[in-house]
Coordinates of C-alpha atoms and ligand atoms in Angstrom, one line a residue:
M1 CA -47.2 26.0 79.9
K2 CA -43.7 26.5 81.3
I3 CA -40.5 25.6 79.4
D4 CA -38.2 24.0 81.9
P5 CA -34.5 23.7 80.0
W6 CA -33.2 21.3 82.5
S7 CA -35.8 19.1 82.5
S8 CA -36.8 16.2 80.0
A9 CA -40.5 17.4 78.7
Q10 CA -41.5 16.3 75.5
F11 CA -43.2 18.6 73.0
Q12 CA -46.1 17.5 70.6
D13 CA -47.7 20.7 69.5
Y14 CA -45.4 23.4 67.7
A15 CA -48.0 25.5 66.5
R16 CA -49.3 25.8 70.1
L17 CA -46.0 26.6 71.7
R18 CA -45.0 29.2 68.7
D19 CA -48.1 30.7 69.5
E20 CA -47.9 30.7 73.4
F21 CA -44.4 32.5 73.6
G22 CA -44.5 34.6 70.9
I23 CA -41.7 32.1 68.2
E24 CA -42.6 32.9 64.6
S25 CA -42.6 31.0 62.2
F26 CA -39.6 30.0 60.0
E27 CA -41.7 29.2 56.7
P28 CA -41.5 32.4 55.0
Y29 CA -37.8 31.1 54.9
E30 CA -38.1 28.0 53.4
S31 CA -38.2 29.3 49.8
K32 CA -36.2 32.5 50.6
L33 CA -32.6 31.0 52.3
P34 CA -30.4 30.4 49.4
K35 CA -29.7 26.4 48.7
P36 CA -31.4 25.2 52.5
G37 CA -30.5 22.7 54.0
R38 CA -33.2 19.7 54.6
I39 CA -34.2 20.3 58.0
F40 CA -35.0 23.9 56.7
R41 CA -36.6 23.4 53.7
R42 CA -38.7 20.0 55.8
G43 CA -40.0 22.3 58.3
V44 CA -37.9 20.6 61.1
V45 CA -36.7 24.5 61.5
F46 CA -40.4 25.3 62.9
G47 CA -39.6 28.9 64.3
H48 CA -37.4 31.5 64.8
R49 CA -37.2 34.7 67.1
G50 CA -35.3 37.8 65.3
F51 CA -34.4 35.5 62.1
E52 CA -34.8 38.9 59.7
R53 CA -32.0 40.6 61.0
V54 CA -29.8 37.5 60.2
F55 CA -31.4 37.3 56.9
E56 CA -30.7 40.7 56.1
A57 CA -27.0 40.2 56.5
I58 CA -27.1 37.0 53.9
E59 CA -28.8 38.8 51.5
K60 CA -26.5 41.8 51.9
N61 CA -23.1 39.7 52.5
E62 CA -22.2 41.2 55.6
K63 CA -21.0 39.7 58.0
F64 CA -22.4 37.7 60.9
A65 CA -21.9 34.7 63.1
V66 CA -23.7 31.4 64.6
M67 CA -23.6 30.3 67.9
T68 CA -24.0 27.2 69.9
G69 CA -23.1 25.0 73.1
F70 CA -23.4 21.6 74.7
V71 CA -23.6 20.9 77.8
P72 CA -21.0 17.6 77.7
S73 CA -23.0 14.5 79.5
G74 CA -23.1 11.6 77.8
P75 CA -23.1 10.1 74.4
M76 CA -24.7 12.3 71.1
H77 CA -27.0 10.9 69.4
L78 CA -28.9 12.2 65.4
G79 CA -30.7 14.6 67.4
H80 CA -27.8 16.2 68.3
K81 CA -26.5 16.2 64.7
M82 CA -29.7 18.9 64.0
V83 CA -27.9 21.9 65.4
I84 CA -24.3 21.3 63.7
D85 CA -26.1 20.9 60.8
Q86 CA -27.2 24.2 61.2
V87 CA -24.2 25.5 62.0
N88 CA -22.3 23.9 58.9
Y89 CA -25.3 25.7 56.6
F90 CA -24.4 28.9 58.1
T91 CA -21.1 28.9 58.0
S92 CA -21.7 27.8 54.4
L93 CA -23.6 31.3 53.6
G94 CA -20.8 33.2 55.0
A95 CA -20.9 33.2 59.0
D96 CA -18.5 32.5 62.1
A97 CA -19.4 29.7 64.1
Y98 CA -18.7 29.8 68.0
I99 CA -18.9 26.8 70.0
G100 CA -19.0 26.8 73.5
V101 CA -18.6 23.8 76.3
A102 CA -21.3 24.1 78.7
D103 CA -19.1 23.0 81.6
I104 CA -20.2 25.6 83.9
E105 CA -23.9 24.6 83.3
A106 CA -22.8 20.9 83.3
L107 CA -21.7 21.5 87.2
G108 CA -24.3 23.3 88.0
A109 CA -27.0 21.5 86.4
R110 CA -25.6 18.3 86.8
G111 CA -22.7 18.1 89.4
I112 CA -20.1 16.7 86.8
S113 CA -16.7 18.2 87.5
L114 CA -14.8 20.8 84.9
K115 CA -12.6 18.2 84.6
R116 CA -14.6 15.5 83.9
A117 CA -16.8 17.7 81.4
E118 CA -13.6 18.4 79.2
E119 CA -12.8 14.9 78.9
I120 CA -16.0 14.0 78.2
A121 CA -16.1 17.2 75.6
L122 CA -12.8 16.6 74.2
E123 CA -13.7 12.4 73.8
Y124 CA -17.1 12.5 72.4
Y125 CA -18.8 16.0 71.5
I126 CA -15.8 18.2 69.8
T127 CA -14.3 15.0 68.2
N128 CA -18.3 14.2 66.5
Y129 CA -18.5 18.1 65.8
I130 CA -15.6 17.9 63.4
A131 CA -16.3 14.8 62.0
L132 CA -19.5 16.3 60.9
G133 CA -17.7 18.5 58.5
L134 CA -16.7 22.1 61.3
D135 CA -14.8 24.5 58.8
S136 CA -11.8 24.9 61.1
K137 CA -11.2 28.1 59.0
K138 CA -14.4 29.7 61.0
C139 CA -15.2 28.0 63.0
Q140 CA -14.4 28.1 67.2
I141 CA -14.6 25.6 70.7
Y142 CA -14.1 27.3 73.6
F143 CA -14.9 26.2 77.4
Q144 CA -17.2 28.5 79.6
S145 CA -15.2 28.3 82.5
K146 CA -11.9 29.1 80.4
R147 CA -12.8 32.1 78.4
K148 CA -12.4 35.1 80.5
P149 CA -14.5 37.5 78.0
V150 CA -17.5 35.0 78.6
L151 CA -17.1 35.5 82.8
D152 CA -16.9 38.6 82.5
L153 CA -20.0 39.2 80.1
A154 CA -21.6 36.8 82.6
Y155 CA -20.9 39.4 85.2
T156 CA -21.9 42.5 83.7
S157 CA -25.6 40.6 82.4
A158 CA -26.3 39.5 85.9
H159 CA -26.3 43.3 86.2
E160 CA -29.2 43.8 84.1
T161 CA -31.4 41.3 85.4
N162 CA -32.9 40.4 88.8
W163 CA -33.9 37.4 91.3
N164 CA -37.4 38.0 90.9
E165 CA -37.2 37.8 86.6
M166 CA -34.6 34.3 87.2
R167 CA -37.0 32.7 89.7
S168 CA -39.7 33.4 87.5
I169 CA -37.8 32.1 84.2
Y170 CA -36.7 29.2 85.7
G171 CA -38.4 28.5 88.9
F172 CA -35.6 28.3 91.1
E173 CA -36.0 27.5 94.5
D174 CA -34.7 28.2 97.6
S175 CA -32.5 25.1 97.7
T176 CA -31.1 25.6 94.2
N177 CA -27.6 25.2 94.2
M178 CA -25.5 28.9 93.0
C179 CA -23.6 27.3 90.1
K180 CA -26.9 26.5 89.0
I181 CA -29.1 29.9 89.2
F182 CA -26.0 31.6 87.5
S183 CA -25.4 29.3 84.6
P184 CA -28.2 31.1 82.6
L185 CA -26.5 34.2 82.7
V186 CA -23.3 32.3 81.6
Q187 CA -25.3 30.7 78.6
V188 CA -26.3 34.7 78.1
A189 CA -22.7 35.7 77.8
D190 CA -21.9 32.8 75.4
I191 CA -24.6 34.3 73.1
L192 CA -23.7 37.7 73.7
H193 CA -20.1 37.6 73.5
P194 CA -19.3 37.1 69.6
Q195 CA -20.5 41.0 69.5
L196 CA -17.6 41.9 71.7
E197 CA -14.2 44.4 70.3
K198 CA -12.5 41.6 70.8
Y199 CA -14.4 39.5 68.5
G200 CA -15.1 41.6 65.9
G201 CA -17.6 43.9 67.8
P202 CA -21.5 44.0 66.9
K203 CA -23.2 42.1 64.4
P204 CA -26.2 39.7 64.0
V205 CA -26.0 36.2 65.7
V206 CA -28.3 32.8 65.0
V207 CA -28.7 30.6 67.7
P208 CA -29.6 27.1 66.4
V209 CA -31.5 25.4 69.6
G210 CA -34.6 23.6 70.2
V211 CA -37.2 25.1 72.4
D212 CA -36.6 23.4 75.9
Q213 CA -34.0 26.4 75.2
D214 CA -36.6 29.8 74.7
P215 CA -36.1 31.0 78.6
H216 CA -32.5 31.1 78.2
I217 CA -33.2 32.9 74.8
R218 CA -35.5 35.4 76.1
L219 CA -33.9 36.2 78.8
T220 CA -30.7 36.8 76.6
R221 CA -32.5 39.2 74.2
N222 CA -33.9 41.2 77.6
I223 CA -30.4 41.9 78.3
A224 CA -29.0 42.8 75.4
F225 CA -31.4 45.5 75.3
S226 CA -30.7 46.3 78.7
H227 CA -27.4 46.5 78.0
R228 CA -27.9 49.1 75.5
F229 CA -27.5 52.9 76.1
F230 CA -30.7 54.0 73.9
N231 CA -34.6 52.8 73.5
V232 CA -35.3 53.8 69.8
T233 CA -39.4 53.2 69.3
V234 CA -42.6 55.1 69.6
A235 CA -43.6 56.5 72.7
K236 CA -46.8 56.1 74.2
D237 CA -48.1 59.7 72.6
G238 CA -47.3 58.1 69.2
R239 CA -44.2 60.2 68.7
P240 CA -41.4 58.5 67.0
G241 CA -37.7 59.5 69.4
V242 CA -34.6 58.1 70.8
F243 CA -34.6 57.8 74.4
V244 CA -32.0 57.8 76.8
K245 CA -31.9 55.1 78.8
T246 CA -28.4 56.1 81.0
D247 CA -28.6 58.1 84.2
Y248 CA -25.1 59.9 82.7
L249 CA -23.8 61.6 79.7
V250 CA -27.5 62.1 78.7
E251 CA -26.6 65.4 77.3
E252 CA -23.8 64.4 75.3
L253 CA -25.3 61.3 74.1
L254 CA -28.3 63.3 72.8
K255 CA -26.1 65.8 70.9
E256 CA -24.7 62.5 69.7
V257 CA -28.3 61.1 68.7
E258 CA -29.4 64.1 67.1
K259 CA -26.4 64.2 64.8
V260 CA -27.1 60.8 63.6
A261 CA -30.6 62.0 63.0
R262 CA -29.7 64.8 60.8
E263 CA -26.9 63.0 59.5
M264 CA -30.0 60.6 58.1
G265 CA -31.8 63.0 56.6
F266 CA -34.6 63.4 59.7
K267 CA -35.5 67.2 60.3
K268 CA -38.5 67.8 62.9
L269 CA -36.3 67.0 65.5
K270 CA -37.0 67.8 69.8
N271 CA -34.1 67.5 72.0
I272 CA -35.0 67.5 75.5
P273 CA -32.8 66.6 78.0
S274 CA -35.1 66.8 80.5
Y275 CA -37.2 64.0 79.2
K276 CA -33.8 62.3 78.4
A277 CA -35.5 62.3 75.0
L278 CA -35.0 63.6 71.1
Y279 CA -38.5 63.0 69.4
I280 CA -38.2 62.7 65.8
D281 CA -41.5 63.9 64.5
D282 CA -40.7 63.2 60.5
A283 CA -39.3 59.5 61.4
K284 CA -42.0 56.5 60.5
G285 CA -41.7 53.5 62.4
E286 CA -40.1 51.5 59.7
D287 CA -37.4 54.4 59.8
L288 CA -36.1 53.3 63.6
P289 CA -34.1 49.9 63.1
K290 CA -31.6 51.6 61.0
L291 CA -31.6 54.3 63.2
D292 CA -31.3 52.4 66.1
E293 CA -28.3 50.3 64.4
R294 CA -26.6 53.3 63.7
L295 CA -26.5 54.4 67.3
V296 CA -24.3 51.4 67.9
E297 CA -21.5 53.3 66.8
V298 CA -22.5 56.1 69.2
E299 CA -23.0 53.6 72.5
R300 CA -19.2 51.5 71.5
K301 CA -17.7 55.4 71.4
Y302 CA -19.2 56.0 75.1
G303 CA -17.8 52.4 76.3
G304 CA -21.5 50.2 75.6
Y305 CA -21.9 47.3 74.1
G306 CA -23.8 48.0 71.6
F307 CA -25.2 44.6 71.1
I308 CA -27.7 43.5 68.4
L309 CA -30.4 41.4 69.6
P310 CA -29.4 37.7 69.1
A311 CA -31.7 36.0 66.9
A312 CA -32.5 32.3 67.1
T313 CA -34.0 29.1 65.3
Y314 CA -35.8 26.9 66.8
H315 CA -35.9 23.0 65.6
R316 CA -38.6 19.7 66.3
F317 CA -37.4 17.0 68.6
M318 CA -36.8 13.7 66.9
T319 CA -39.0 11.2 68.4
G320 CA -37.2 7.8 69.7
L321 CA -36.5 4.7 67.6
T322 CA -39.6 3.2 70.1
G323 CA -42.1 5.8 69.9
E324 CA -41.3 7.8 73.2
K325 CA -39.2 10.3 73.7
M326 CA -35.3 9.6 72.5
S327 CA -32.7 9.7 75.2
S328 CA -29.4 9.2 76.0
S329 CA -30.4 7.1 79.0
K330 CA -32.0 4.5 77.1
P331 CA -30.0 3.3 74.0
E332 CA -33.1 1.6 72.5
T333 CA -34.5 5.1 71.8
A334 CA -31.4 6.7 69.8
I335 CA -28.8 6.0 67.2
F336 CA -25.7 7.4 68.8
L337 CA -23.2 8.6 66.5
T338 CA -21.1 6.7 68.5
D339 CA -22.6 3.0 68.4
N340 CA -21.4 0.1 66.8
P341 CA -23.3 -0.1 63.1
K342 CA -24.6 -3.6 63.2
E343 CA -25.9 -2.9 66.4
A344 CA -27.6 0.5 65.4
R345 CA -28.9 -1.8 62.4
K346 CA -30.9 -3.5 64.9
K347 CA -32.3 -0.8 66.1
V348 CA -33.6 0.0 63.3
M349 CA -35.1 -3.2 62.5
A350 CA -36.9 -3.3 66.2
S351 CA -38.3 0.6 65.6
K352 CA -41.5 1.2 66.2
T353 CA -43.0 2.6 62.8
G354 CA -46.9 3.4 61.4
G355 CA -47.5 0.0 59.5
G356 CA -50.5 -1.8 60.0
V357 CA -51.1 -3.9 62.3
S358 CA -51.2 -7.3 59.2
V359 CA -49.4 -6.8 56.0
E360 CA -53.1 -7.6 54.6
E361 CA -54.2 -4.3 56.7
Q362 CA -51.0 -2.5 55.5
R363 CA -51.4 -3.2 51.9
R364 CA -55.5 -2.2 52.3
L365 CA -55.0 1.1 54.4
G366 CA -51.1 2.0 53.5
G367 CA -48.9 3.2 56.3
K368 CA -48.5 6.4 58.0
P369 CA -45.5 8.4 57.9
E370 CA -46.5 11.1 60.0
I371 CA -45.8 8.9 63.0
C372 CA -43.1 6.7 61.5
S373 CA -39.9 7.1 63.3
V374 CA -38.3 5.1 60.0
Y375 CA -39.9 7.8 57.9
E376 CA -38.3 10.6 60.6
L377 CA -34.7 9.2 59.9
Y378 CA -35.5 9.9 56.4
V379 CA -37.0 12.8 56.6
Y380 CA -34.2 14.5 59.2
H381 CA -30.7 13.0 58.3
F382 CA -30.4 10.2 55.4
V383 CA -32.3 10.6 52.2
D384 CA -31.4 14.6 51.0
S385 CA -33.5 14.3 47.5
D386 CA -37.1 15.6 48.0
E387 CA -37.8 13.7 45.2
E388 CA -36.3 10.2 46.8
L389 CA -38.1 11.3 49.8
S390 CA -42.0 11.8 48.5
E391 CA -41.4 8.4 46.6
I392 CA -40.7 7.0 49.6
Y393 CA -43.7 8.7 51.0
S394 CA -46.4 8.2 48.6
K395 CA -45.6 4.5 48.4
C396 CA -45.7 4.1 52.1
K397 CA -49.2 5.5 52.3
G398 CA -50.9 3.7 48.8
G399 CA -49.8 0.1 50.7
K400 CA -46.8 0.0 48.1
M401 CA -44.3 -0.3 50.7
L402 CA -44.5 -2.7 53.6
C403 CA -42.5 -1.7 57.2
G404 CA -40.1 -4.8 56.6
E405 CA -38.6 -3.5 53.4
C406 CA -38.6 -0.1 54.4
K407 CA -36.9 -1.0 57.4
Q408 CA -34.0 -2.8 55.7
Y409 CA -33.6 0.6 53.7
A410 CA -33.4 2.8 56.3
A411 CA -31.2 0.1 58.3
S412 CA -28.8 0.5 55.9
L413 CA -28.3 3.8 55.4
V414 CA -28.1 4.4 59.4
E415 CA -25.3 1.2 58.7
K416 CA -23.5 3.4 55.8
F417 CA -23.4 6.3 57.5
L418 CA -22.0 5.0 61.0
V419 CA -19.1 3.1 59.3
E420 CA -18.1 6.4 57.2
F421 CA -18.1 8.1 60.4
A422 CA -16.6 6.2 62.5
Q423 CA -13.5 6.7 60.0
K424 CA -14.4 10.4 60.1
R425 CA -14.2 10.5 63.8
E426 CA -10.6 9.3 63.5
E427 CA -9.4 11.7 61.3
A428 CA -11.2 14.3 63.3
K429 CA -9.3 13.3 66.7
K430 CA -6.0 14.9 65.1
R431 CA -7.2 18.0 64.8
I432 CA -8.7 19.0 67.7
D433 CA -6.0 21.8 68.3
E434 CA -7.3 23.5 65.2
F435 CA -10.7 24.2 66.6
V436 CA -10.2 24.6 70.3
K437 CA -9.4 28.1 71.3
Y438 CA -9.1 28.9 75.1
D439 CA -9.3 32.5 75.0
Ligands
LIG501 N1 -27.9 25.0 77.8 C1 -28.0 24.5 76.1 C2 -28.2 22.8 76.6 O1 -28.4 22.8 77.9 C3 -26.2 24.6 76.1 C4 -25.4 25.6 75.6 C5 -24.9 26.6 77.0 C6 -25.7 26.6 74.6 N2 -24.5 27.6 75.8 C7 -25.2 27.9 75.1 C8 -26.8 26.8 74.1 C9 -25.1 28.9 74.1 C10 -27.1 27.9 72.8 C11 -26.3 29.0 73.0 O2 -28.2 21.8 75.9
LIG502 FE1 -42.6 4.0 58.2 FE2 -41.8 2.7 56.1 FE3 -43.4 1.6 57.8 FE4 -44.1 3.5 56.0 S1 -43.4 1.5 55.3 S2 -45.2 3.4 58.0 S3 -42.5 5.2 56.2 S4 -41.6 1.9 58.0

């Protein structure tokens, strides 16, 4: 199995995906996070990579950031809202937020001009995002093509990978245009740039995404590590140590490492420049991450980036209202944030549910909320109270509530949301300048 970030394949078996790609389960954090929002409590966010470092920052009240990006094309639907819900949650916990308009990707992958991408971004996405409650004190929105540090970082990151890796991750062909081929490196730079000096230096960063973006996340983590000067690890012979990856300044760097290791209280040190190694025989595996992070400072002093590996959270995709995949190109499958509220009501009323074939059957056997697109609306977006949700669940299961009544309720929630949202959009339009930062 291979994940193609530009295809429209739908994923079903999330547990299998997790195992196959080495994504960790998010479950341990569901109860540990402070005031977790709906999608964290309900298993919608099902997996992560490297979230432990972000969680540590949350616990210790250290600075961290949340970063995401979007390709400006087509209208935004409820599925897109999930990412912004996460951005808002992490900013409420103290994160700075970075949102990139992926205009280079729009050009490379979809042939949308930079000018057109800017128009779409301003008219729909940015307005919607602001209306969804972004905090202007914490959040900046930028364009890939206009932020020089991102473009520079895309180039230096290109040095840390090669054609073989790129082709095996993305399956590029001889005829693939070079802008598309280069666009993952711009995304790598999107994700890493909050750690540049200019944006406050190294820090944990979390990227909320759907699993389709996992290839980009893996590439980014590989490249972040490849930029590092040091490999802090247990060597094949079982000895913990720090191994210098650069070909220059090896002796100086090892001396600096030795100093840090002594400060941290290690005593059994063997500095062997010809192996480019400092062995630390009294270190244990669990000491290494701390040491690694101390060495970020050394690395920066010598002109390195000192990136901390970015983390990602993975969310499930909503099913379409018709039971097929939710898609911007099929209006009947999705509720768009700019839908006319009355039209949206009709879509909900026409949607596919988990109800029985007849009223009689549904009263007798109950409905199946786990496969119902209406129930999904409640879970992901419209019923915040867990008690109310479980009440709906048991009424459905017990055949006490029929789909007609249930859809009426969902439709009224959707309609109310959209009426209010239209209002918020009008206010958001006046505030765009508070958020968009070109450099
Ligand atoms: N590739 C992403 C998409 O197709 C958009 C994107 C660009 C992005 N840069 C990003 C997502 C950085 C997360 C982080 O939706
Ligand atoms: Fe879905 Fe509601 Fe019908 Fe249950 S009663 S199957 S939740 S629409």
